[in-house]
PDB file of C-alpha atoms in Angstrom:
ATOM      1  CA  UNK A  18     103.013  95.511  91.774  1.00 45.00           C
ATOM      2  CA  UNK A  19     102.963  98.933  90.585  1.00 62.00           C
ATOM      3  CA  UNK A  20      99.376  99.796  89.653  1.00 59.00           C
ATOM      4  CA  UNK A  21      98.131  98.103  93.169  1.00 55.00           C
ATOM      5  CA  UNK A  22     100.326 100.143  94.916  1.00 61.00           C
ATOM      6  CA  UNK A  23      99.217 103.333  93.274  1.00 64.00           C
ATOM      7  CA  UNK A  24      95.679 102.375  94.218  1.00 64.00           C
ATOM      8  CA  UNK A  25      94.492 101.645  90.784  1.00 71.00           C
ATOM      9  CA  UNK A  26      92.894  98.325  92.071  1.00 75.00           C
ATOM     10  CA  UNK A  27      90.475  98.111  89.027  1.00 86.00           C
ATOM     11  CA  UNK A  28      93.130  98.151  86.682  1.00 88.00           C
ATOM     12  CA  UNK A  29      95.119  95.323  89.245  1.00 87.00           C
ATOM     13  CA  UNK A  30      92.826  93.007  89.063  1.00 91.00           C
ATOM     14  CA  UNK A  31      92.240  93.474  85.303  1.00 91.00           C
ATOM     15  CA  UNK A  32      95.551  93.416  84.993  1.00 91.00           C
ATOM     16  CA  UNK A  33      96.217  90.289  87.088  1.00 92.00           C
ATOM     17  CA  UNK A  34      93.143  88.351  85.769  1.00 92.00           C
ATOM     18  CA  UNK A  35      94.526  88.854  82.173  1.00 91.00           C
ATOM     19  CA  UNK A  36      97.809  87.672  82.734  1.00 91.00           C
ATOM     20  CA  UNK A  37      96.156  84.504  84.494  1.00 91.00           C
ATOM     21  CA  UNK A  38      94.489  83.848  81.547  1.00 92.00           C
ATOM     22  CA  UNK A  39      97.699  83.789  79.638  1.00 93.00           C
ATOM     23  CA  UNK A  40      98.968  80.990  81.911  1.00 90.00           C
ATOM     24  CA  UNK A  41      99.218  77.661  80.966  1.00 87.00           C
ATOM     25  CA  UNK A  42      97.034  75.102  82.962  1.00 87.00           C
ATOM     26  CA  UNK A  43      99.048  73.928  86.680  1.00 89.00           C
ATOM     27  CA  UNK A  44     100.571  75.001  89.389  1.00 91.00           C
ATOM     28  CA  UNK A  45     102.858  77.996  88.429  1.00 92.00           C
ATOM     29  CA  UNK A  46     105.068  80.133  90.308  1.00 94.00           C
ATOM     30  CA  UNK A  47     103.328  82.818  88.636  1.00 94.00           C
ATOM     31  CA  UNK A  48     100.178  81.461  88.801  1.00 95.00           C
ATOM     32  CA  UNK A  49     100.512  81.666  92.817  1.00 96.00           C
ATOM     33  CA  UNK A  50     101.741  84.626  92.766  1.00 95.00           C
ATOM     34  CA  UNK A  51      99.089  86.160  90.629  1.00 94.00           C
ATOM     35  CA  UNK A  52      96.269  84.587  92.874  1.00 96.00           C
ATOM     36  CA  UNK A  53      97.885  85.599  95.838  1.00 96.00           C
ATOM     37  CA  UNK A  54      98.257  89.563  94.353  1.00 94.00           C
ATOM     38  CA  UNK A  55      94.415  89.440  93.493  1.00 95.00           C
ATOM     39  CA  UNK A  56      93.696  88.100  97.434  1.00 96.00           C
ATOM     40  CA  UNK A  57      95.270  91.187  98.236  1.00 94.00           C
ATOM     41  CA  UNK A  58      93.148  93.416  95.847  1.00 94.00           C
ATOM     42  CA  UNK A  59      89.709  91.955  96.673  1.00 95.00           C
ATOM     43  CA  UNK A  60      90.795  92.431 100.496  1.00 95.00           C
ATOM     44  CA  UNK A  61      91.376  96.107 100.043  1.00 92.00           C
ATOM     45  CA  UNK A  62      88.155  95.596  98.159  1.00 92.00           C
ATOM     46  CA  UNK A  63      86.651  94.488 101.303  1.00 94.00           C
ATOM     47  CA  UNK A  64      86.091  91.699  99.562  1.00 96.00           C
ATOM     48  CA  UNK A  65      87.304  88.795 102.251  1.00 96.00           C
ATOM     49  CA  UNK A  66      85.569  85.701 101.224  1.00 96.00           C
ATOM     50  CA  UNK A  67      86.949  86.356  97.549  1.00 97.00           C
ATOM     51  CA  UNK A  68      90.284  87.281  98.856  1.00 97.00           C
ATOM     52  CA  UNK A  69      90.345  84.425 101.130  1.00 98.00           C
ATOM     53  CA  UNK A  70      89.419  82.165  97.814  1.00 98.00           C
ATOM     54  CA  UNK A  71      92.488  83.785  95.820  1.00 97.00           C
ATOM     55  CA  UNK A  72      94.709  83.070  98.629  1.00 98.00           C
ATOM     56  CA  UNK A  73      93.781  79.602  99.240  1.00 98.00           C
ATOM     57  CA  UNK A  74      94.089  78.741  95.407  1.00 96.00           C
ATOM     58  CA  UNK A  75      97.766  80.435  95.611  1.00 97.00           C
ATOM     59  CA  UNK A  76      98.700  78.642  98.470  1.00 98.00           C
ATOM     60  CA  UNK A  77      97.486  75.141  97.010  1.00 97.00           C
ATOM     61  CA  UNK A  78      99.524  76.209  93.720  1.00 96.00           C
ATOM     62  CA  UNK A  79     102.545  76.935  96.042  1.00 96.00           C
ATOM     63  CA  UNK A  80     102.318  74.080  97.922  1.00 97.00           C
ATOM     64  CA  UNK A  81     102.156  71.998  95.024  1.00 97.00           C
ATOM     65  CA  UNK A  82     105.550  73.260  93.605  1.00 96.00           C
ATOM     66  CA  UNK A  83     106.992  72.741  97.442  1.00 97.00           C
ATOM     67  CA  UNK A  84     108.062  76.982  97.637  1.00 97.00           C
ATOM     68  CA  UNK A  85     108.054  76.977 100.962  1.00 98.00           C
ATOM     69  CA  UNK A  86     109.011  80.707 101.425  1.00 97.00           C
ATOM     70  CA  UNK A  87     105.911  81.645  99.346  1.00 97.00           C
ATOM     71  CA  UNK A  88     103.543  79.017 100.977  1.00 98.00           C
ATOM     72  CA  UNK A  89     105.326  80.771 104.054  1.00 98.00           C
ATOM     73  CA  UNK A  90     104.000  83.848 102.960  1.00 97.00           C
ATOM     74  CA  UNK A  91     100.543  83.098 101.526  1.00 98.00           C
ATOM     75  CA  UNK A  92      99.563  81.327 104.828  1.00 98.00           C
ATOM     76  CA  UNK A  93     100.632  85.164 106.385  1.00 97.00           C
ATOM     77  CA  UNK A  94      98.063  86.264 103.857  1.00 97.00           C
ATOM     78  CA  UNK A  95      95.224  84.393 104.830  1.00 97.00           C
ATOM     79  CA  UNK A  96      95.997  85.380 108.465  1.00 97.00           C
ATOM     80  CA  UNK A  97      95.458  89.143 107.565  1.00 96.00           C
ATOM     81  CA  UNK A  98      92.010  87.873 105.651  1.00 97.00           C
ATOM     82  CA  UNK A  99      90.983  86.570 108.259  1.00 96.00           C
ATOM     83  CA  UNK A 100      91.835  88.832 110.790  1.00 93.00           C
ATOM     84  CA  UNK A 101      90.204  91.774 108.745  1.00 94.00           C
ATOM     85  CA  UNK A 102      86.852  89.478 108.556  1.00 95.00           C
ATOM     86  CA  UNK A 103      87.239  89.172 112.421  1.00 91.00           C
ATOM     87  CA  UNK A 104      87.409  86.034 112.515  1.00 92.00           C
ATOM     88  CA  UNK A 105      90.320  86.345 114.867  1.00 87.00           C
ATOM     89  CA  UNK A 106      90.947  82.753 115.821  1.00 89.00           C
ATOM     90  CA  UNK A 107      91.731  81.636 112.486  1.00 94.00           C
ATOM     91  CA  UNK A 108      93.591  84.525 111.943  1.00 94.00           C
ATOM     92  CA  UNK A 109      95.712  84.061 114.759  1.00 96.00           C
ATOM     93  CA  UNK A 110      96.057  80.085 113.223  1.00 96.00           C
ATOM     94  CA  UNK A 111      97.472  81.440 109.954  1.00 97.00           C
ATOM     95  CA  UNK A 112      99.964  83.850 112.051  1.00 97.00           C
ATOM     96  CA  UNK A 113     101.149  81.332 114.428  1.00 97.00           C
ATOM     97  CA  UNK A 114     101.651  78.609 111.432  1.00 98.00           C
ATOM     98  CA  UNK A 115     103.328  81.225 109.085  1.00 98.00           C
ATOM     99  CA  UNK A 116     105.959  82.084 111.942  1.00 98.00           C
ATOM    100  CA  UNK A 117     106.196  78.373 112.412  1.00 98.00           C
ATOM    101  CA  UNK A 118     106.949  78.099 108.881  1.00 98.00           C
ATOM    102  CA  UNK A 119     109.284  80.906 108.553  1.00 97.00           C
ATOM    103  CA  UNK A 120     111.875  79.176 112.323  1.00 97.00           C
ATOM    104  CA  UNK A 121     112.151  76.303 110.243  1.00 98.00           C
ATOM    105  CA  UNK A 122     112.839  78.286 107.029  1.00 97.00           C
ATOM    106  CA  UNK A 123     115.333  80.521 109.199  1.00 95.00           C
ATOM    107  CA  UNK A 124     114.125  83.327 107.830  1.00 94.00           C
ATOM    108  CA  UNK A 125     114.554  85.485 110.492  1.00 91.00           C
ATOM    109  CA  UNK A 126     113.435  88.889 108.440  1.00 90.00           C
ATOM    110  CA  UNK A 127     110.427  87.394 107.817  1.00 93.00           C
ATOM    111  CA  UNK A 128     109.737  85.630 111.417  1.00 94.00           C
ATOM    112  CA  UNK A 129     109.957  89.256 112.513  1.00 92.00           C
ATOM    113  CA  UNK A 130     106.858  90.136 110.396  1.00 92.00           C
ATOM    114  CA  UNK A 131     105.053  87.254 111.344  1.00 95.00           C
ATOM    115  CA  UNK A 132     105.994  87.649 115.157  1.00 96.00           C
ATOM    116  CA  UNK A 133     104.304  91.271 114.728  1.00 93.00           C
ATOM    117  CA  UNK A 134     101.415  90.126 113.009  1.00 94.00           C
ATOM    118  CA  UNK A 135     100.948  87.466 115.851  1.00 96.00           C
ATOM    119  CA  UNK A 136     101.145  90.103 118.383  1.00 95.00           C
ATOM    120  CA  UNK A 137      98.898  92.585 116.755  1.00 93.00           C
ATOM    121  CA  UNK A 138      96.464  89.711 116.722  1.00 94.00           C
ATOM    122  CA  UNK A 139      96.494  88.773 119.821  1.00 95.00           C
ATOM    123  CA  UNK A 140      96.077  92.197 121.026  1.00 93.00           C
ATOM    124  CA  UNK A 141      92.727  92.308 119.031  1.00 90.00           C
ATOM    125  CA  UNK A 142      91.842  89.578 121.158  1.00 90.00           C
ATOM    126  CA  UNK A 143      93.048  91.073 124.236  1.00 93.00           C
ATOM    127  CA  UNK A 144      95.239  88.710 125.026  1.00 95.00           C
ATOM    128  CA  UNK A 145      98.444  91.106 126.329  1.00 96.00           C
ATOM    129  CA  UNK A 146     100.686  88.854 127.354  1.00 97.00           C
ATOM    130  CA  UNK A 147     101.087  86.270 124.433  1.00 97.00           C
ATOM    131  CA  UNK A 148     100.949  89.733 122.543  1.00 96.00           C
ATOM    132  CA  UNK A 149     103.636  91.415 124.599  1.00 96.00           C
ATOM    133  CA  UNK A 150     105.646  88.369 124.319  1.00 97.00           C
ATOM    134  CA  UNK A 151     105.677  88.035 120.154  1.00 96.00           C
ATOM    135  CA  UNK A 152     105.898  91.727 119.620  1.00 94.00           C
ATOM    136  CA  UNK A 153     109.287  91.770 121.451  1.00 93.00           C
ATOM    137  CA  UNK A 154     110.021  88.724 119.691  1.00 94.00           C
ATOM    138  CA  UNK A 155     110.011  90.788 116.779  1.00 91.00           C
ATOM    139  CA  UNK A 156     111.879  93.721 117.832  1.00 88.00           C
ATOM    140  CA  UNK A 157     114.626  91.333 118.765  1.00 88.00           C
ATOM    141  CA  UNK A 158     114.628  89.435 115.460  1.00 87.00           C
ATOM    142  CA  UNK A 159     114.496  93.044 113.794  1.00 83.00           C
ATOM    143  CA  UNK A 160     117.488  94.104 115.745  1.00 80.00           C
ATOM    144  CA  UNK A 161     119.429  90.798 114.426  1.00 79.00           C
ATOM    145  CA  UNK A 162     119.088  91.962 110.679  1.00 72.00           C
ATOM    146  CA  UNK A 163     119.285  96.189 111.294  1.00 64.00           C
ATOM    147  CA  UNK A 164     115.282  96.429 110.765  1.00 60.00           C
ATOM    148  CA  UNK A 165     114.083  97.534 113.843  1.00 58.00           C
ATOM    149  CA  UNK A 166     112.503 101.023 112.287  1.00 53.00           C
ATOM    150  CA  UNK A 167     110.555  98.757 108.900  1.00 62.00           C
ATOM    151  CA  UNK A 168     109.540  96.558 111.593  1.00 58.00           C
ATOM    152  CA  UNK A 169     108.387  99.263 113.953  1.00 60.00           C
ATOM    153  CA  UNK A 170     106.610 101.312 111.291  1.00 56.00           C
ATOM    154  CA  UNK A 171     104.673  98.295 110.194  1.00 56.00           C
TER     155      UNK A 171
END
């Protein structure tokens, strides 16, 4: 998404909101994806309840159609929503179920994410040893597909 990742997050959601109009009625691919690109603008917004309502109505779109990479990644969303609202243990809820989603996807790119997500999260709540124990998690999963310095960055 270009103009949200110039910072133009006026002209995103404009831009995002029109094409959802343009949408037939249903679950959509698109649709999910569009609702799930406007969570992320109202959270950078500070926005998190209306982020959190974006996100939920993507991931009920995506569940619908059964993508269970997207749904995957949408639940990964509404951890970060939550986590950024502080409400930590549903954050950590949303983490934990999007890596659970991703081991039996065998996405192992993507459990890396989510296994540094959990960690970071569970640091927040100053719990240092679950946290030590998915932040390796990751590093090792990053190692498996040559990602170690994405995953390290992030």
């Amino acid at each position: 998404m270009c103009i949200r990742d110039r910072g133009e997050d006026a002209a995103a959601r404009q831009a995002l909101e029109d094409g959802l109009r343009l949408l037939s009625a249903g679950p959509s691919r698109l649709r999910a994806t569009a609702l799930a690109q406007l969570g992320v603008v109202a959270l950078n917004a500070g926005e998190t309840e209306q982020a959190a309502a974006y996100t939920e109505e993507a991931l009920t779109s995506s569940e619908t159609l059964q993508d269970h990479f997207q749904s995957a990644l949408i639940v990964g969303n509404l951890g970060m929503i939550r986590h950024v609202a502080g409400d930590w243990s549903r954050g950590v809820g949303h983490f934990e179920e999007a890596l659970e989603r991703f081991e039996r996807l065998g996405n192992e790119k993507q459990q890396a994410y989510a296994a540094l997500n959990l960690g970071a999260a569970y640091l927040y709540r100053g719990d240092f040893d679950r946290a030590e124990v998915q932040l390796e998690k990751s590093l090792v999963l990053a190692d498996r597909y040559s990602d170690r310095l994405t995953v390290l960055r992030a």
